[in-house]
JSON list of C-alpha atoms in Angstrom, two decimals:
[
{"chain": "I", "resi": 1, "resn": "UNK", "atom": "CA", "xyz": [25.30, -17.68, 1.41]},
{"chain": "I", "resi": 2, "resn": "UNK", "atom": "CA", "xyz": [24.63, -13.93, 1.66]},
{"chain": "I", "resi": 3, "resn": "UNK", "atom": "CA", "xyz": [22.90, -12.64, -2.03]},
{"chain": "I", "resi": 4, "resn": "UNK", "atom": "CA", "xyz": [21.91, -9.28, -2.52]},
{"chain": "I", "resi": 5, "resn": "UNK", "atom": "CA", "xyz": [20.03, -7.69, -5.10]},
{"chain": "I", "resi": 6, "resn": "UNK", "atom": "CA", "xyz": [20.60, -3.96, -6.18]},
{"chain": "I", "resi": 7, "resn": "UNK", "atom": "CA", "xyz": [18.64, -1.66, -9.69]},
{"chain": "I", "resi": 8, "resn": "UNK", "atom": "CA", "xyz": [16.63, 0.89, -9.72]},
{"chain": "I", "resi": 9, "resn": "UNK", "atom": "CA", "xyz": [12.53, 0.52, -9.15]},
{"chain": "I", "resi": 10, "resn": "UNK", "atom": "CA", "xyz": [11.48, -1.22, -12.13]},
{"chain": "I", "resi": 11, "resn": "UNK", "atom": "CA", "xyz": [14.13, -3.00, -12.72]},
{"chain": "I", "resi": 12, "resn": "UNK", "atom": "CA", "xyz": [12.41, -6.42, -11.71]},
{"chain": "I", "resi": 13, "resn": "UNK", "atom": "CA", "xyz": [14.19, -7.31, -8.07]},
{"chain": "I", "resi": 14, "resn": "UNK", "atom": "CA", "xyz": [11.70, -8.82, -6.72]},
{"chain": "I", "resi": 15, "resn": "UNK", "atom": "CA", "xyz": [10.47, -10.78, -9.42]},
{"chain": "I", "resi": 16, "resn": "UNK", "atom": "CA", "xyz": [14.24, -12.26, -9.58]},
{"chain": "I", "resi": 17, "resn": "UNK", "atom": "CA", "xyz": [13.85, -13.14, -6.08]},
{"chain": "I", "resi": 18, "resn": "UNK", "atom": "CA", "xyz": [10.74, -14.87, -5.62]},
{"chain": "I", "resi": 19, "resn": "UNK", "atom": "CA", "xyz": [12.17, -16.91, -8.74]},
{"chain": "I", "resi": 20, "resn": "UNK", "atom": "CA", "xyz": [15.22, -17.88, -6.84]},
{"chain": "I", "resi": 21, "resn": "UNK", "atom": "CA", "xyz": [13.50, -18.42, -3.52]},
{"chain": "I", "resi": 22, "resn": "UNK", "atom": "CA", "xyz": [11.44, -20.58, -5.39]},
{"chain": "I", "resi": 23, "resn": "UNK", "atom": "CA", "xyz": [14.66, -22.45, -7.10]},
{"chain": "I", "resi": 24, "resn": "UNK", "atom": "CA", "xyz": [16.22, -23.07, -3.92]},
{"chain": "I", "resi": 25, "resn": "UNK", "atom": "CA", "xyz": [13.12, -24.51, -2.53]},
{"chain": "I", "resi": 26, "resn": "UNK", "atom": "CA", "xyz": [12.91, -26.60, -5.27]},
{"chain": "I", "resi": 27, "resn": "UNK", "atom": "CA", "xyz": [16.62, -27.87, -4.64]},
{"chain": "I", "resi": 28, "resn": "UNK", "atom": "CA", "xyz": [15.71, -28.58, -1.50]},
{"chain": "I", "resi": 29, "resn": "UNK", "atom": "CA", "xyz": [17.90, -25.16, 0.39]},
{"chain": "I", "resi": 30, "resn": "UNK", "atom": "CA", "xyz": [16.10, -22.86, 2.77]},
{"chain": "I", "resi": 31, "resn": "UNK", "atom": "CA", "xyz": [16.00, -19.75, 1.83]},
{"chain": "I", "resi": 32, "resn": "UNK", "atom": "CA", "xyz": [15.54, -16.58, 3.78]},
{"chain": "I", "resi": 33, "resn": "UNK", "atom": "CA", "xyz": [14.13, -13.42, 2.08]},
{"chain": "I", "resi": 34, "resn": "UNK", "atom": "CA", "xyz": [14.33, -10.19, 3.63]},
{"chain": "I", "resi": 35, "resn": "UNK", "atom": "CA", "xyz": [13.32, -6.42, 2.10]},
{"chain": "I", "resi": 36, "resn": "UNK", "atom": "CA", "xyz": [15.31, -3.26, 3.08]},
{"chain": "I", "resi": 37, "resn": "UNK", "atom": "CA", "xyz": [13.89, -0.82, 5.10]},
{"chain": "I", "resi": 38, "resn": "UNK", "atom": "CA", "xyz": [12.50, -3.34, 6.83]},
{"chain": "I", "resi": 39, "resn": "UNK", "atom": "CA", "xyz": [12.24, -6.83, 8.27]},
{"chain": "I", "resi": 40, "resn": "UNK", "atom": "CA", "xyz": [12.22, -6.75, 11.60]},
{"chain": "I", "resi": 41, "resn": "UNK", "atom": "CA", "xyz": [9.45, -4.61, 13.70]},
{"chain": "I", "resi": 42, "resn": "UNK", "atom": "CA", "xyz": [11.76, -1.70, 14.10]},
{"chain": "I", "resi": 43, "resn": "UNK", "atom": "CA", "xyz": [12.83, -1.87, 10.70]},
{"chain": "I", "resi": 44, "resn": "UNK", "atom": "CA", "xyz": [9.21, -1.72, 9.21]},
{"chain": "I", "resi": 45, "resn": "UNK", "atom": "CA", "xyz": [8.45, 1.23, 11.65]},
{"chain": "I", "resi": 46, "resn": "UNK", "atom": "CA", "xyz": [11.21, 3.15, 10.34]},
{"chain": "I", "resi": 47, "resn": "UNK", "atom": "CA", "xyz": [10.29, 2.47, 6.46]},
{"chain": "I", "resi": 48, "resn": "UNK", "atom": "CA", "xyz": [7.05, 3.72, 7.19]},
{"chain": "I", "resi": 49, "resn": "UNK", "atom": "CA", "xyz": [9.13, 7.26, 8.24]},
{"chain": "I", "resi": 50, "resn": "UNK", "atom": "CA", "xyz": [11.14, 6.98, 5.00]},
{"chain": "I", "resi": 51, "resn": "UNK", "atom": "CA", "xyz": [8.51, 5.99, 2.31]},
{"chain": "I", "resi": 52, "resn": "UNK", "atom": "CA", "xyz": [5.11, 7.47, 3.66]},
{"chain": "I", "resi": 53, "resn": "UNK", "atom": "CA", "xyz": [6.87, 11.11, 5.45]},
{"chain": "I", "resi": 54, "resn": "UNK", "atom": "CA", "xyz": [7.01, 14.15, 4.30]},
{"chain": "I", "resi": 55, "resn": "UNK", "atom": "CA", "xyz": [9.68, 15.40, 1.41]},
{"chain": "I", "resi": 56, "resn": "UNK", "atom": "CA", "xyz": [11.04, 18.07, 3.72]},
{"chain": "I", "resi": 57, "resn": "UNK", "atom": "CA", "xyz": [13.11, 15.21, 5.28]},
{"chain": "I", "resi": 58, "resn": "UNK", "atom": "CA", "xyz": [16.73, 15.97, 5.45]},
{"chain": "I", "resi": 59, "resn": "UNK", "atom": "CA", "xyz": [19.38, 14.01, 3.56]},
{"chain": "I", "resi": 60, "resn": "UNK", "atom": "CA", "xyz": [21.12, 12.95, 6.26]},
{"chain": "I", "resi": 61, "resn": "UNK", "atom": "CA", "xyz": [18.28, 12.38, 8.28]},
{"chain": "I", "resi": 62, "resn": "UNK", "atom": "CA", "xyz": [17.16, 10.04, 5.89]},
{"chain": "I", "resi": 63, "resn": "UNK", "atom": "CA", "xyz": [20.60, 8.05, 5.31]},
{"chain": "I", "resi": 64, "resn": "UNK", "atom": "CA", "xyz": [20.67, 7.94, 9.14]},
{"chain": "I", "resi": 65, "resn": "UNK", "atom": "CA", "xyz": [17.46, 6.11, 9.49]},
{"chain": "I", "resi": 66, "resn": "UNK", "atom": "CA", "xyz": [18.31, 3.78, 6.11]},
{"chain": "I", "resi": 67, "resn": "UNK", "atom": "CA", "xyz": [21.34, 2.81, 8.41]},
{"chain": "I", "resi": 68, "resn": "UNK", "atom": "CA", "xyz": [19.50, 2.42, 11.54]},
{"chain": "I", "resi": 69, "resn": "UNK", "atom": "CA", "xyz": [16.90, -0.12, 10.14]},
{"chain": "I", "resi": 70, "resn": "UNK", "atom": "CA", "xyz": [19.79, -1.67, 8.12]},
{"chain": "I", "resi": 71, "resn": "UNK", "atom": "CA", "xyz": [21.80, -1.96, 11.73]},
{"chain": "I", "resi": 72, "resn": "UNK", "atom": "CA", "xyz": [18.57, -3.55, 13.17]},
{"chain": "I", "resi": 73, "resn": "UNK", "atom": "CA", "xyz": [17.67, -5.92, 10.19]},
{"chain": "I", "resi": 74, "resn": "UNK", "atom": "CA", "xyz": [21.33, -7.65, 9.99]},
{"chain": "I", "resi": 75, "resn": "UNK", "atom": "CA", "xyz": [22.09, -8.03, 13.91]},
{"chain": "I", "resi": 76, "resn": "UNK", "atom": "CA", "xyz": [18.52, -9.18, 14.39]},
{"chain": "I", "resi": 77, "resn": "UNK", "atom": "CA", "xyz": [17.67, -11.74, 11.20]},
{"chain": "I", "resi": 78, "resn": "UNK", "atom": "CA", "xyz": [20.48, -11.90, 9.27]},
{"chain": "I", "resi": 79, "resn": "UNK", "atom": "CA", "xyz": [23.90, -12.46, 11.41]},
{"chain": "I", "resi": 80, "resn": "UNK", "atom": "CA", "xyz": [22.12, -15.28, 12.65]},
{"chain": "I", "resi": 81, "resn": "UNK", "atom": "CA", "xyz": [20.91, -16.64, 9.86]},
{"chain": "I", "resi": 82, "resn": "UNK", "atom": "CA", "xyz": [24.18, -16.80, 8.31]},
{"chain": "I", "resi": 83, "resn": "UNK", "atom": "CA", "xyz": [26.07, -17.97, 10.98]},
{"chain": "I", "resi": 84, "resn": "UNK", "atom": "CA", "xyz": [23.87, -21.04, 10.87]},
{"chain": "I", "resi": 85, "resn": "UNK", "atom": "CA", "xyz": [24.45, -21.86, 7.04]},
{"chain": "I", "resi": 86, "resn": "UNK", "atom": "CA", "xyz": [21.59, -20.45, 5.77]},
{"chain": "I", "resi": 87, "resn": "UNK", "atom": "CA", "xyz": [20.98, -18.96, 2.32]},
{"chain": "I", "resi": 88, "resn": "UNK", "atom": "CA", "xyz": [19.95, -15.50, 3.10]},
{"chain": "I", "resi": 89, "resn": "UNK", "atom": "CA", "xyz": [18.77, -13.31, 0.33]},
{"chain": "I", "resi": 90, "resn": "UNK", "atom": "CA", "xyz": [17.87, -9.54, 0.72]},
{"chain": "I", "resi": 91, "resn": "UNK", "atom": "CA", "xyz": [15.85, -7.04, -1.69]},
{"chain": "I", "resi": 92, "resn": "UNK", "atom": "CA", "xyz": [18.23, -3.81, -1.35]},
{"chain": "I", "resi": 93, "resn": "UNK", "atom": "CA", "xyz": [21.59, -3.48, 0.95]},
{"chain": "I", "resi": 94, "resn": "UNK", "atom": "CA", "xyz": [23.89, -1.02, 1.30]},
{"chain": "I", "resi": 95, "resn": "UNK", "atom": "CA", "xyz": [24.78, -0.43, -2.00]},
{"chain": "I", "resi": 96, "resn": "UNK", "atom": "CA", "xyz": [21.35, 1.08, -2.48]},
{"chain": "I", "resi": 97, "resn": "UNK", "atom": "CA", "xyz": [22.24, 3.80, 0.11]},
{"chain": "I", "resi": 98, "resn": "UNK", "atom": "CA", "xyz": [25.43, 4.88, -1.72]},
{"chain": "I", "resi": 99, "resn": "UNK", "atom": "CA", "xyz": [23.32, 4.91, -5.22]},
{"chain": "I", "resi": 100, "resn": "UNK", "atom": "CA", "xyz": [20.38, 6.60, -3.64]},
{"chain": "I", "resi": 101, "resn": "UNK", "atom": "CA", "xyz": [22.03, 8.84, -0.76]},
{"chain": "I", "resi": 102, "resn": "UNK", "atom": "CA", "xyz": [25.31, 9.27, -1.83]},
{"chain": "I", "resi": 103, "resn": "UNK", "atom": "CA", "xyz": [24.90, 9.96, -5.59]},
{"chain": "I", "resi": 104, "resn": "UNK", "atom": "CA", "xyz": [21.28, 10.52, -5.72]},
{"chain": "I", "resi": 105, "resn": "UNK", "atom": "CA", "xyz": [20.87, 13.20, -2.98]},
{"chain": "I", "resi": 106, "resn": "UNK", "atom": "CA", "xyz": [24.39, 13.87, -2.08]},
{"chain": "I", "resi": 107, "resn": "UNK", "atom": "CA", "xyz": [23.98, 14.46, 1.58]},
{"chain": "I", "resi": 108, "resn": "UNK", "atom": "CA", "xyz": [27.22, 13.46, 2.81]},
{"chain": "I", "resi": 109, "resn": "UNK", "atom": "CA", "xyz": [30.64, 12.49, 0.43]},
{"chain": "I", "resi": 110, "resn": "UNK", "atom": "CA", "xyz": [31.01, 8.63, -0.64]},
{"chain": "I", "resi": 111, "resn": "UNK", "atom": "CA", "xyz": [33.75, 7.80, 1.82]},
{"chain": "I", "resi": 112, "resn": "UNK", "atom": "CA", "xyz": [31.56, 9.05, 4.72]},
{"chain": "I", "resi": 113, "resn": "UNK", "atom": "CA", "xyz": [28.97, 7.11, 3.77]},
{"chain": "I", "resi": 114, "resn": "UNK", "atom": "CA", "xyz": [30.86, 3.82, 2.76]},
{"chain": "I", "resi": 115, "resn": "UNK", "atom": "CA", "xyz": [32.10, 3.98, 6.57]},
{"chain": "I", "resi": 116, "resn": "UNK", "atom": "CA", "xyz": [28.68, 4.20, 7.73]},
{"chain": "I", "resi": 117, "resn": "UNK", "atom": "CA", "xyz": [27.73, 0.98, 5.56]},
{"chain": "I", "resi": 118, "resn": "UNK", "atom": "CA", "xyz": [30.46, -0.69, 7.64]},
{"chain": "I", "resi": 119, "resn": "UNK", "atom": "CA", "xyz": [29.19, 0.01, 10.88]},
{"chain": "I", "resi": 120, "resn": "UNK", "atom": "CA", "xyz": [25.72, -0.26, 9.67]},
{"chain": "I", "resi": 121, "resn": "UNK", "atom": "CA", "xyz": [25.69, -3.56, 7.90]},
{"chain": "I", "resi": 122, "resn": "UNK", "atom": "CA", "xyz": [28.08, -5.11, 11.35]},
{"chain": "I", "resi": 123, "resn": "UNK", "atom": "CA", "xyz": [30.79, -5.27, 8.70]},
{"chain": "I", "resi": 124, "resn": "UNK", "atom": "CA", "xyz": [28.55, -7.62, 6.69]},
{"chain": "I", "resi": 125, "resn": "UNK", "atom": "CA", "xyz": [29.64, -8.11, 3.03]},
{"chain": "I", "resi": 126, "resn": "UNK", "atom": "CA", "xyz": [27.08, -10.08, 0.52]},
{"chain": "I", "resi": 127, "resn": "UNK", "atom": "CA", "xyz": [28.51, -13.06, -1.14]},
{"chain": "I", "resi": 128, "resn": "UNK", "atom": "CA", "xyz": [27.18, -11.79, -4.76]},
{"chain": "I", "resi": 129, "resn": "UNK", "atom": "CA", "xyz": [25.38, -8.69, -5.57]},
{"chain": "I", "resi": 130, "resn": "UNK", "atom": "CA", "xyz": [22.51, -9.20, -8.75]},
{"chain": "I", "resi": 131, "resn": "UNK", "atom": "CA", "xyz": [22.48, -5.83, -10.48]},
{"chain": "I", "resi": 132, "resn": "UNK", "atom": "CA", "xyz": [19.83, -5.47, -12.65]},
{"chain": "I", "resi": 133, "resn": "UNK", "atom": "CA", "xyz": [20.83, -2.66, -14.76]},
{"chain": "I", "resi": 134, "resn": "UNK", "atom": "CA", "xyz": [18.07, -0.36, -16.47]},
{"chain": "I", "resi": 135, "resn": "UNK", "atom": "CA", "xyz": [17.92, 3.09, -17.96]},
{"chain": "I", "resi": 136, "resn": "UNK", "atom": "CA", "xyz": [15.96, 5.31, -15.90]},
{"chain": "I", "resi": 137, "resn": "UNK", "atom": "CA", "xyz": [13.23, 6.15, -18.86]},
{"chain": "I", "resi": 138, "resn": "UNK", "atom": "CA", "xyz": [12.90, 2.41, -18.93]},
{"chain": "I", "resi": 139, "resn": "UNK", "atom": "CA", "xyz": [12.13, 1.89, -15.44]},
{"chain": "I", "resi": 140, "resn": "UNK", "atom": "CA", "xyz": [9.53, 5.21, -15.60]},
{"chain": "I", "resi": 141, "resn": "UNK", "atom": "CA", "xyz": [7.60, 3.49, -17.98]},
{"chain": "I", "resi": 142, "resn": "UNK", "atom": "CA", "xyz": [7.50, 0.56, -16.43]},
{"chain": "I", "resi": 143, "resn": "UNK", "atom": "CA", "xyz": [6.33, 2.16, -13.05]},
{"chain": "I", "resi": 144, "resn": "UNK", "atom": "CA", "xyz": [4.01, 4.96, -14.06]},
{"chain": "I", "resi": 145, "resn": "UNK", "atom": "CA", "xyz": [0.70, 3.16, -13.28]},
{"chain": "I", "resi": 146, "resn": "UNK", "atom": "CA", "xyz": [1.73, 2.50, -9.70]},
{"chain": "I", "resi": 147, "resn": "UNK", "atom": "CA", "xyz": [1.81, 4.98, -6.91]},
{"chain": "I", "resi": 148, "resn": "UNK", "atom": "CA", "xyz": [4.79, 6.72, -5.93]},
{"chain": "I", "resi": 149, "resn": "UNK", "atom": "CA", "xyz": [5.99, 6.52, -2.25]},
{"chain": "I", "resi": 150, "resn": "UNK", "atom": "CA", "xyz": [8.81, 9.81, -1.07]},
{"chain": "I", "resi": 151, "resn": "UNK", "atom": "CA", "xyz": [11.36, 8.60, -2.64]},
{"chain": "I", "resi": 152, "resn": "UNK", "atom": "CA", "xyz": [10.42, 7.62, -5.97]},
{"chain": "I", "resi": 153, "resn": "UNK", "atom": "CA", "xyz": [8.86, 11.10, -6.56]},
{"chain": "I", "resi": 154, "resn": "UNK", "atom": "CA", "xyz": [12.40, 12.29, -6.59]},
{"chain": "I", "resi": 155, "resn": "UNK", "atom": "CA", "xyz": [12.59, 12.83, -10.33]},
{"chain": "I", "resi": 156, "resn": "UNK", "atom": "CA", "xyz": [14.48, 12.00, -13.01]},
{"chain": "I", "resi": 157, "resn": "UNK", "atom": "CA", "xyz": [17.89, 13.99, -12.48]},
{"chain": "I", "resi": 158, "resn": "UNK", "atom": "CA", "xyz": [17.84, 12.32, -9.17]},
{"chain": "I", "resi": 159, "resn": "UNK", "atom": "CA", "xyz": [17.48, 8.83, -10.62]},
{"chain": "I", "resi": 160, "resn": "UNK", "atom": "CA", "xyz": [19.92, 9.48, -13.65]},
{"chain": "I", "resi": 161, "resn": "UNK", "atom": "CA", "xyz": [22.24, 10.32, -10.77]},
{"chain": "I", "resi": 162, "resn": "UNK", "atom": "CA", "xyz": [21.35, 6.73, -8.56]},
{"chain": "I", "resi": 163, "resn": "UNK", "atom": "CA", "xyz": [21.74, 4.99, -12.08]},
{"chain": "I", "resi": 164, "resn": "UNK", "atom": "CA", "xyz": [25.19, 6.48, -12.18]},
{"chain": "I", "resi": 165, "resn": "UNK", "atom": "CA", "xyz": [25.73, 4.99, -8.66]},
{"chain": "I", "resi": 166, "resn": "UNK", "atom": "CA", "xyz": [24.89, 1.43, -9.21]},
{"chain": "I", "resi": 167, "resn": "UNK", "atom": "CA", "xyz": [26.98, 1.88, -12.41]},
{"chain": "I", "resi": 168, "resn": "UNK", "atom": "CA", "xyz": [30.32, 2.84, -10.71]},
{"chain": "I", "resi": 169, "resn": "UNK", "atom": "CA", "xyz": [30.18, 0.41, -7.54]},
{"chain": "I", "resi": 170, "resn": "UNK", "atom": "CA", "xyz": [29.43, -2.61, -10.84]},
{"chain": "I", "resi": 171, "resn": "UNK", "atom": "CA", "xyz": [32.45, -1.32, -12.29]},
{"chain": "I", "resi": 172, "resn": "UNK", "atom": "CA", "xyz": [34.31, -1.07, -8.76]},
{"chain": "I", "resi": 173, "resn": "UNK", "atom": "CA", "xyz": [32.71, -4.21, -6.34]},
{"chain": "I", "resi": 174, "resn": "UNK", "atom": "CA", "xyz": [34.01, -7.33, -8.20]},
{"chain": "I", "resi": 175, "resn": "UNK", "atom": "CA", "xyz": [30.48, -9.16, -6.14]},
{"chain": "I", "resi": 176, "resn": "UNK", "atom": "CA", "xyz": [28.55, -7.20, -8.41]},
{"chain": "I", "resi": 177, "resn": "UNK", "atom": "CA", "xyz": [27.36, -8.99, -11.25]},
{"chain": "I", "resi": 178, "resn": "UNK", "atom": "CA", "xyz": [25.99, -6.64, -13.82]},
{"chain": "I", "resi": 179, "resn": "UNK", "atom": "CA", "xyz": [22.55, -8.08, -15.42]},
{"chain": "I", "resi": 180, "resn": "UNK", "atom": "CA", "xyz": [20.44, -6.38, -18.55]},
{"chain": "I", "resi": 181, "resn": "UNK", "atom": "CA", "xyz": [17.08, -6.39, -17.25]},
{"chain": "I", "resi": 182, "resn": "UNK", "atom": "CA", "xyz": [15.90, -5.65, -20.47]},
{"chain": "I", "resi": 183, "resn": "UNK", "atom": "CA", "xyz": [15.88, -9.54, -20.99]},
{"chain": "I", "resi": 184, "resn": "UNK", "atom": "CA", "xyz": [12.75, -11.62, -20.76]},
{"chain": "I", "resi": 185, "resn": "UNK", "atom": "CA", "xyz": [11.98, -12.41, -17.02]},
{"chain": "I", "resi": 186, "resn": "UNK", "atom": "CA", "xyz": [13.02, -16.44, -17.74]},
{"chain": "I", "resi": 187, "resn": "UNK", "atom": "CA", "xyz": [16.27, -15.39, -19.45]},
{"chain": "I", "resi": 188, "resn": "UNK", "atom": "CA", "xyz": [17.30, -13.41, -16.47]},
{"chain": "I", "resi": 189, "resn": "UNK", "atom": "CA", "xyz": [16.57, -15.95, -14.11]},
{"chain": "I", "resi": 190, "resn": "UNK", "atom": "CA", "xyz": [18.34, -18.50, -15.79]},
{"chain": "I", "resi": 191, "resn": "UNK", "atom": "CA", "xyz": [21.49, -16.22, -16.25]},
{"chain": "I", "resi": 192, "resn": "UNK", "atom": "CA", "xyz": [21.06, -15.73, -11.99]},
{"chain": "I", "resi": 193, "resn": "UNK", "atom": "CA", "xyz": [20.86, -19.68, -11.45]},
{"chain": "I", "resi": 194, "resn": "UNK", "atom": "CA", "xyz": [23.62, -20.12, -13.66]},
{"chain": "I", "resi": 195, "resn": "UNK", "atom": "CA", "xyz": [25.84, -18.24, -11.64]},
{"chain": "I", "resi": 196, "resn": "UNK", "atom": "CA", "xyz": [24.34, -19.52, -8.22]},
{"chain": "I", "resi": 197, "resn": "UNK", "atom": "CA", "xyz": [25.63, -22.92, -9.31]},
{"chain": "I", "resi": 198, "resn": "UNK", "atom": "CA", "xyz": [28.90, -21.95, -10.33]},
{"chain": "I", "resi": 199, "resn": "UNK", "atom": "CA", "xyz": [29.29, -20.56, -6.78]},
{"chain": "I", "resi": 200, "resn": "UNK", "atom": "CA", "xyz": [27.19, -23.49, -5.02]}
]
C-alpha cells in the first residue's frame, strides 16, 4: 500500500504519520516512512539546495530539483518497497509540487507540470492521499515560533494560492481524502485508521 500525505506546514502531517506508523506496528505491518525532498543521499543533498539556498532561486529551477529528488526517492526506496508488499507511507508527493509550484509560484502551467509528476514519480500513483486541510492564518499561527526555511518565507498570497491547490486536486483526485485538521490530534487519527481499514 502506497499512502501519501498532502496540507500545508502546520497542518499536522507528520504527527498523523508517526501515529499511523505506530498503528501499523502495532497490527503487526511494516511500515516504511519516507519525507519529500529527501530520503535517499541524493535526495537529502538536494533538499538542503531547496530549503537552506538562497530566494533568488528560479521557479523552474526549483520544480526541477523537487522532481529530481522525487525521481531518485521512488526508483531508489520506494518501487521496491512496493513491489515487495510493503506499506509505504511518504510525508509530501507530487501533489505538493502542483500546490506549491504550480499554483503557489506559477513557474510553468498545470499540465506541464502534471507531465513532469509522471515521469518524476516513474508513473507512481499513491493508493490514498490524507489531506489535511487548514486555512493558511491557521497554519501561521501555529508555525510562528519555529524558524522558517526558503520556502515557507514565501508569504501569505503565496500560501493562499498553495491552499487553493490542494483544494482543487481534493475536489479533482478521487484518492484524496479531504481531512479538517482543525480536529483534536486523536480524532484525526482515528478518522485516518478508519479509512485504512476500510481499504485493508
Amino acid at each position: 500500500m502506497f499512502i501519501t500525505f498532502e496540507g500545508i506546514d502546520g497542518s499536522g502531517k507528520s504527527t498523523q504519520i508517526q501515529l499511523l506508523k505506530e498503528y501499523f506496528h502495532h497490527k503487526g505491518l511494516s511500515c516504511y516512512v519516507f519525507r519529500e525532498p529527501g530520503g535517499t543521499v541524493i535526495s537529502e543533498e538536494i533538499r538542503k539546495i531547496l530549503l537552506e539556498g538562497g530566494d533568488e532561486m528560479n521557479p523552474v529551477t526549483e520544480l526541477l530539483l523537487f522532481s529530481s529528488a522525487r525521481s531518485q526517492l521512488i526508483s531508489q526506496e520506494v518501487l521496491p518497497l512496493i513491489r515487495k508488499g510493503e506499506i509505504v507511507m511518504l510525508d509530501r508527493f507530487y501533489d505538493s509540487t502542483v500546490a506549491y509550484q504550480g499554483y503557489g509560484r506559477q513557474s510553468v502551467s498545470l499540465q506541464d507540470i502534471h507531465q513532469l509528476n509522471t515521469i518524476a514519480s516513474h508513473h507512481t500513483v499513491p493508493d490514498v492521499t490524507f489531506y489535511l486541510k487548514l486555512p493558511p492564518n491557521v497554519a501561521a499561527d501555529r508555525t510562528e515560533t519555529q524558524e522558517k526555511d526558503r520556502m515557507e518565507r514565501a508569504g501569505e498570497s503565496f500560501f493562499k494560492r498553495v491552499a487553493e491547490g490542494f483544494d482543487n486536486l481534493s475536489k479533482q483526485e478521487e484518492r484524496f481524502k479531504t481531512i479538517d485538521a482543525h480536529k483534536p490530534v486523536e480524532q484525526i487519527h482515528q478518522q485516518i485508521v478508519n479509512l485504512i481499514e476500510s481499504m485493508l
